[in-house]
GROMACS .gro file of C-alpha atoms in nm:
model
  245
    1MET     CA    1   6.845   4.759 -11.930
    2MET     CA    2   6.884   4.680 -11.561
    3THR     CA    3   7.214   4.703 -11.383
    4PRO     CA    4   7.352   4.400 -11.196
    5LEU     CA    5   7.250   4.563 -10.865
    6GLU     CA    6   6.896   4.618 -10.989
    7ARG     CA    7   6.873   4.255 -11.101
    8VAL     CA    8   7.004   4.136 -10.762
    9ASN     CA    9   6.756   4.357 -10.576
   10ARG     CA   10   6.473   4.219 -10.789
   11LEU     CA   11   6.582   3.865 -10.706
   12LEU     CA   12   6.598   3.953 -10.337
   13GLY     CA   13   6.244   4.083 -10.359
   14ASP     CA   14   6.120   3.773 -10.541
   15LEU     CA   15   6.281   3.554 -10.271
   16ARG     CA   16   6.146   3.777  -9.993
   17LEU     CA   17   6.494   3.850  -9.869
   18ALA     CA   18   6.610   4.179  -9.719
   19ARG     CA   19   6.798   4.425  -9.935
   20VAL     CA   20   7.168   4.453  -9.866
   21ASP     CA   21   7.417   4.739  -9.878
   22PHE     CA   22   7.678   4.533 -10.059
   23ASP     CA   23   7.941   4.806 -10.054
   24THR     CA   24   7.926   4.819  -9.674
   25LEU     CA   25   7.890   4.443  -9.628
   26PHE     CA   26   8.192   4.353  -9.840
   27ALA     CA   27   8.408   4.657  -9.763
   28GLY     CA   28   8.767   4.545  -9.703
   29ARG     CA   29   8.682   4.182  -9.782
   30ASN     CA   30   8.813   4.151 -10.137
   31SER     CA   31   8.997   3.829 -10.054
   32LEU     CA   32   8.683   3.628  -9.972
   33THR     CA   33   8.622   3.312 -10.169
   34PRO     CA   34   8.284   3.277 -10.345
   35LEU     CA   35   8.164   3.040 -10.072
   36GLU     CA   36   8.278   3.278  -9.798
   37SER     CA   37   8.096   3.561  -9.976
   38VAL     CA   38   7.775   3.359  -9.982
   39GLU     CA   39   7.820   3.274  -9.612
   40LEU     CA   40   7.865   3.643  -9.522
   41PHE     CA   41   7.557   3.735  -9.724
   42LEU     CA   42   7.346   3.467  -9.551
   43GLN     CA   43   7.471   3.574  -9.207
   44ASP     CA   44   7.357   3.927  -9.282
   45GLN     CA   45   7.017   3.799  -9.395
   46GLN     CA   46   6.986   3.603  -9.071
   47ARG     CA   47   7.081   3.911  -8.868
   48GLN     CA   48   6.821   4.125  -9.042
   49ARG     CA   49   6.552   3.860  -9.003
   50THR     CA   50   6.626   3.821  -8.631
   51LEU     CA   51   6.611   4.198  -8.586
   52LYS     CA   52   6.280   4.216  -8.771
   53GLN     CA   53   6.132   3.936  -8.561
   54ASP     CA   54   6.252   4.104  -8.241
   55LEU     CA   55   6.092   4.436  -8.341
   56LEU     CA   56   5.768   4.257  -8.429
   57ARG     CA   57   5.758   4.073  -8.094
   58ARG     CA   58   5.812   4.400  -7.908
   59LYS     CA   59   5.535   4.570  -8.105
   60ARG     CA   60   5.292   4.284  -8.044
   61ALA     CA   61   5.377   4.276  -7.672
   62GLY     CA   62   5.218   4.617  -7.627
   63LEU     CA   63   5.429   4.722  -7.330
   64PRO     CA   64   5.328   5.076  -7.225
   65ALA     CA   65   5.692   5.151  -7.133
   66GLU     CA   66   6.028   4.974  -7.118
   67LYS     CA   67   6.135   4.941  -6.755
   68THR     CA   68   6.443   4.767  -6.616
   69LEU     CA   69   6.559   4.649  -6.276
   70ASP     CA   70   6.849   4.894  -6.298
   71SER     CA   71   6.605   5.185  -6.299
   72PHE     CA   72   6.406   5.055  -6.000
   73ASP     CA   73   6.476   5.223  -5.665
   74PHE     CA   74   6.525   4.928  -5.431
   75GLY     CA   75   6.653   5.170  -5.167
   76PHE     CA   76   6.310   5.334  -5.154
   77GLN     CA   77   6.107   5.014  -5.196
   78ARG     CA   78   6.242   4.771  -4.938
   79SER     CA   79   5.959   4.517  -4.933
   80VAL     CA   80   6.118   4.345  -5.234
   81SER     CA   81   6.488   4.287  -5.280
   82LYS     CA   82   6.700   4.316  -5.592
   83GLU     CA   83   6.822   3.962  -5.527
   84GLN     CA   84   6.463   3.833  -5.549
   85MET     CA   85   6.409   4.007  -5.879
   86LEU     CA   86   6.744   3.896  -6.022
   87ARG     CA   87   6.648   3.536  -5.949
   88LEU     CA   88   6.319   3.587  -6.131
   89SER     CA   89   6.491   3.761  -6.422
   90ASP     CA   90   6.656   3.435  -6.530
   91MET     CA   91   6.304   3.361  -6.663
   92THR     CA   92   6.343   2.982  -6.624
   93TRP     CA   93   6.002   2.980  -6.456
   94VAL     CA   94   5.840   3.072  -6.788
   95GLU     CA   95   5.940   2.732  -6.928
   96GLN     CA   96   5.750   2.572  -6.638
   97ALA     CA   97   5.444   2.800  -6.677
   98PHE     CA   98   5.482   2.945  -6.326
   99ASN     CA   99   5.309   3.271  -6.238
  100VAL     CA  100   5.422   3.583  -6.053
  101CYS     CA  101   5.187   3.806  -5.854
  102PHE     CA  102   5.278   4.153  -5.730
  103LEU     CA  103   5.035   4.268  -5.462
  104GLY     CA  104   5.032   4.607  -5.290
  105PRO     CA  105   4.890   4.959  -5.283
  106PRO     CA  106   4.923   5.199  -5.578
  107GLY     CA  107   5.262   5.354  -5.645
  108VAL     CA  108   5.487   5.093  -5.484
  109GLY     CA  109   5.639   4.971  -5.811
  110LYS     CA  110   5.430   4.667  -5.905
  111THR     CA  111   5.392   4.760  -6.271
  112HIS     CA  112   5.757   4.867  -6.299
  113LEU     CA  113   5.875   4.524  -6.182
  114ALA     CA  114   5.621   4.344  -6.400
  115LEU     CA  115   5.739   4.540  -6.704
  116SER     CA  116   6.104   4.470  -6.623
  117LEU     CA  117   6.034   4.095  -6.629
  118ALA     CA  118   5.830   4.129  -6.947
  119LEU     CA  119   6.114   4.317  -7.115
  120ARG     CA  120   6.362   4.056  -6.999
  121GLY     CA  121   6.139   3.789  -7.151
  122LEU     CA  122   6.139   3.975  -7.483
  123ASP     CA  123   6.517   4.006  -7.472
  124LEU     CA  124   6.539   3.628  -7.431
  125GLY     CA  125   6.313   3.566  -7.728
  126TYR     CA  126   5.982   3.485  -7.557
  127ALA     CA  127   5.648   3.594  -7.696
  128VAL     CA  128   5.513   3.840  -7.438
  129ALA     CA  129   5.185   4.031  -7.408
  130PHE     CA  130   5.073   4.314  -7.180
  131GLU     CA  131   4.714   4.404  -7.095
  132THR     CA  132   4.541   4.589  -6.817
  133LEU     CA  133   4.244   4.403  -6.673
  134GLU     CA  134   4.021   4.663  -6.839
  135SER     CA  135   4.170   4.605  -7.185
  136LEU     CA  136   4.162   4.228  -7.128
  137MET     CA  137   3.791   4.251  -7.055
  138THR     CA  138   3.735   4.440  -7.380
  139ILE     CA  139   3.922   4.167  -7.571
  140LEU     CA  140   3.730   3.885  -7.404
  141LYS     CA  141   3.392   4.054  -7.462
  142THR     CA  142   3.457   4.136  -7.827
  143ALA     CA  143   3.656   3.833  -7.943
  144GLU     CA  144   3.352   3.675  -8.110
  145ILE     CA  145   3.236   3.991  -8.291
  146SER     CA  146   3.562   4.176  -8.361
  147ASN     CA  147   3.849   4.056  -8.579
  148ALA     CA  148   4.090   4.270  -8.378
  149GLY     CA  149   3.969   4.119  -8.051
  150LYS     CA  150   3.984   3.768  -8.193
  151ARG     CA  151   4.341   3.815  -8.321
  152ARG     CA  152   4.459   3.962  -7.992
  153LEU     CA  153   4.303   3.680  -7.790
  154GLN     CA  154   4.468   3.424  -8.018
  155PHE     CA  155   4.802   3.597  -7.958
  156LEU     CA  156   4.747   3.593  -7.580
  157HIS     CA  157   4.685   3.218  -7.593
  158LYS     CA  158   5.004   3.162  -7.794
  159ALA     CA  159   5.225   3.390  -7.581
  160ALA     CA  160   5.470   3.241  -7.333
  161LEU     CA  161   5.415   3.523  -7.084
  162VAL     CA  162   5.112   3.749  -7.033
  163VAL     CA  163   5.108   4.046  -6.796
  164VAL     CA  164   4.766   4.146  -6.656
  165ASP     CA  165   4.800   4.483  -6.485
  166GLU     CA  166   4.570   4.675  -6.250
  167VAL     CA  167   4.364   4.381  -6.128
  168GLY     CA  168   4.125   4.496  -5.859
  169PHE     CA  169   4.104   4.866  -5.943
  170MET     CA  170   3.753   4.828  -6.082
  171PRO     CA  171   3.475   4.585  -5.985
  172LEU     CA  172   3.373   4.324  -6.241
  173SER     CA  173   3.020   4.231  -6.333
  174PRO     CA  174   2.916   3.866  -6.291
  175ALA     CA  175   2.960   3.812  -6.666
  176GLU     CA  176   3.306   3.973  -6.659
  177ALA     CA  177   3.410   3.764  -6.358
  178ASN     CA  178   3.315   3.451  -6.552
  179LEU     CA  179   3.517   3.569  -6.851
  180PHE     CA  180   3.817   3.635  -6.626
  181PHE     CA  181   3.784   3.287  -6.476
  182GLY     CA  182   3.771   3.138  -6.825
  183PHE     CA  183   4.086   3.324  -6.925
  184ILE     CA  184   4.281   3.222  -6.612
  185SER     CA  185   4.164   2.864  -6.654
  186ALA     CA  186   4.276   2.856  -7.019
  187MET     CA  187   4.619   2.991  -6.923
  188SER     CA  188   4.666   2.760  -6.625
  189GLU     CA  189   4.985   2.550  -6.649
  190LYS     CA  190   5.025   2.647  -7.016
  191THR     CA  191   5.119   3.014  -7.011
  192SER     CA  192   5.296   3.216  -6.742
  193LEU     CA  193   5.103   3.510  -6.600
  194ILE     CA  194   5.229   3.816  -6.419
  195ILE     CA  195   4.948   3.974  -6.220
  196THR     CA  196   4.963   4.312  -6.048
  197SER     CA  197   4.689   4.395  -5.802
  198ASN     CA  198   4.625   4.667  -5.548
  199LYS     CA  199   4.431   4.418  -5.337
  200GLY     CA  200   4.538   4.119  -5.133
  201PHE     CA  201   4.391   3.785  -5.231
  202ASP     CA  202   4.156   3.800  -4.932
  203GLU     CA  203   3.996   4.106  -5.097
  204TRP     CA  204   3.950   3.965  -5.445
  205ALA     CA  205   3.596   3.847  -5.375
  206ASP     CA  206   3.500   4.212  -5.321
  207PHE     CA  207   3.573   4.320  -5.679
  208LEU     CA  208   3.496   3.985  -5.841
  209GLY     CA  209   3.161   3.974  -5.662
  210ASP     CA  210   3.150   3.596  -5.618
  211ALA     CA  211   3.335   3.393  -5.357
  212THR     CA  212   3.310   3.069  -5.556
  213ILE     CA  213   3.458   3.217  -5.873
  214THR     CA  214   3.725   3.392  -5.667
  215THR     CA  215   3.829   3.061  -5.510
  216ALA     CA  216   3.838   2.892  -5.850
  217ILE     CA  217   4.050   3.173  -6.001
  218LEU     CA  218   4.296   3.182  -5.712
  219ASP     CA  219   4.320   2.804  -5.703
  220ARG     CA  220   4.448   2.805  -6.061
  221LEU     CA  221   4.655   3.121  -6.032
  222ILE     CA  222   4.856   3.053  -5.717
  223HIS     CA  223   4.902   2.677  -5.753
  224ARG     CA  224   5.239   2.744  -5.922
  225CYS     CA  225   5.318   3.102  -5.830
  226GLU     CA  226   5.569   3.341  -5.675
  227ILE     CA  227   5.373   3.589  -5.461
  228ILE     CA  228   5.544   3.918  -5.383
  229ASN     CA  229   5.364   4.137  -5.128
  230MET     CA  230   5.474   4.499  -5.156
  231SER     CA  231   5.410   4.782  -4.913
  232GLY     CA  232   5.514   5.137  -4.839
  233ASP     CA  233   5.449   5.487  -4.968
  234SER     CA  234   5.375   5.575  -5.327
  235TYR     CA  235   5.700   5.653  -5.509
  236ARG     CA  236   5.518   5.893  -5.739
  237ILE     CA  237   5.370   6.093  -5.452
  238VAL     CA  238   5.692   6.110  -5.251
  239HIS     CA  239   5.892   6.207  -5.561
  240HIS     CA  240   5.631   6.431  -5.720
  241GLN     CA  241   5.755   6.712  -5.940
  242SER     CA  242   5.605   7.060  -5.944
  243ILE     CA  243   5.571   7.288  -6.244
  244ILE     CA  244   5.670   7.584  -6.027
  245ASN     CA  245   5.958   7.524  -5.788
   0.00000   0.00000   0.00000
């Protein structure tokens, strides 16, 4: 014969509700009315569901690391100010499908700042996705033949904010450049993009291989866009650490 707790846990399972540590939840609350007890129980269910959804969004985002503005060395990297980034971190631009582009040589903090905005978006409840250009190309090329690629592309289209990192590090074939154009076009004025690139826009035709496609991509990307040009030495090289001191 089942105990009352076992029967309750079975009911919770049937209703797809989270299990509850009732002893902890109701500790010191013996004076609650039945209605207040139900309210407390439902509040706990809501809390657990929100936490589960938050963990799922963070997993789906695929951020390679969690970076914050507080951990960014604005004293070393002076081509962008903390005030600029704090204004962007209100994330109101996501509602308007604006884009942000970080341009500059390797090691100046482009990805760190992109990740800090992506993390802020997650904290505010937005659906966020992170891809390098290389991984994005794999998704776009396999979406019609791979269930995993198809599901990821569907998620990218539904996300409020998509980060595309390392644009320009590798040249694209003509077919890949067309796929990239198709992706940017599909996102235009619907989904916010954060792009990091080691090349200025005047150099994009070099790795895209086609001036016409480059113009079409940039026309859609920078129409509603905050462009942040970064410069300086590589933080990683200047602050390298040796195994043997």
